[in-house]
Amino acid sequence: MDQIQEKTSKEVDIYRDTWVRFLGYANEVGEAFRALVPVSAVWATYAVATVYVSADAVDKGKKAAVEHGDNPGKTTKVAVAVVDTFVWQALASVAIPGFTINRVCAASLYLLGRTTRLPLSVRKWTTTAIGLSTIPFIIHPIDRGVDFLLDSSLRKVYGQSAGERHD
């Protein structure tokens, strides 16, 4: 019963628990469509994802500020919350998945060109479909990999344990 009350009384995080979360995947969608749209459209999806990452980091900083009130070390705790969230999101939501989808799409377009006689437009649409269908399979492994990376490096610098993440 306590777990049910805890879940229902838990505050909804707009950046993690609502449709807004999908804005963090905008650049992966852009990379999947790279063969079909102007490069400026792909870069626009990176702008959307970067705004999402930045907004989430600011939100976690504000929450840390409220949580720590006027306690000593408040500024440090807020800075850690912002930096940890921004770095995690930048790696797990933008840089690594964007690179991954880019390479999957580039490889699939190349292989389709070398192994089939499909028209270029069909190869490009097929590449886009492959890129889009890859997104759900890469999210969790990348998230866990970034957790491991930060737990093994940056989080040791500021003494944050895995249970204190700002995700």
PDB file of C-alpha atoms in Angstrom, residues 16 44 59 62 77 94 108 130:
ATOM      1  CA  ARG A  16      10.849  12.432 -18.003  1.00  0.00           C
ATOM      2  CA  ALA A  44      17.060  21.829 -36.574  1.00  0.00           C
ATOM      3  CA  ASP A  59      14.722  22.108 -14.147  1.00  0.00           C
ATOM      4  CA  LYS A  62      15.807  24.482  -9.736  1.00  0.00           C
ATOM      5  CA  LYS A  77      24.534  20.889  -5.052  1.00  0.00           C
ATOM      6  CA  VAL A  94      21.922  13.628 -28.329  1.00  0.00           C
ATOM      7  CA  SER A 108      22.410   0.691 -44.721  1.00  0.00           C
ATOM      8  CA  ILE A 130      15.836   1.180 -40.782  1.00  0.00           C
TER       9      ILE A 130
END
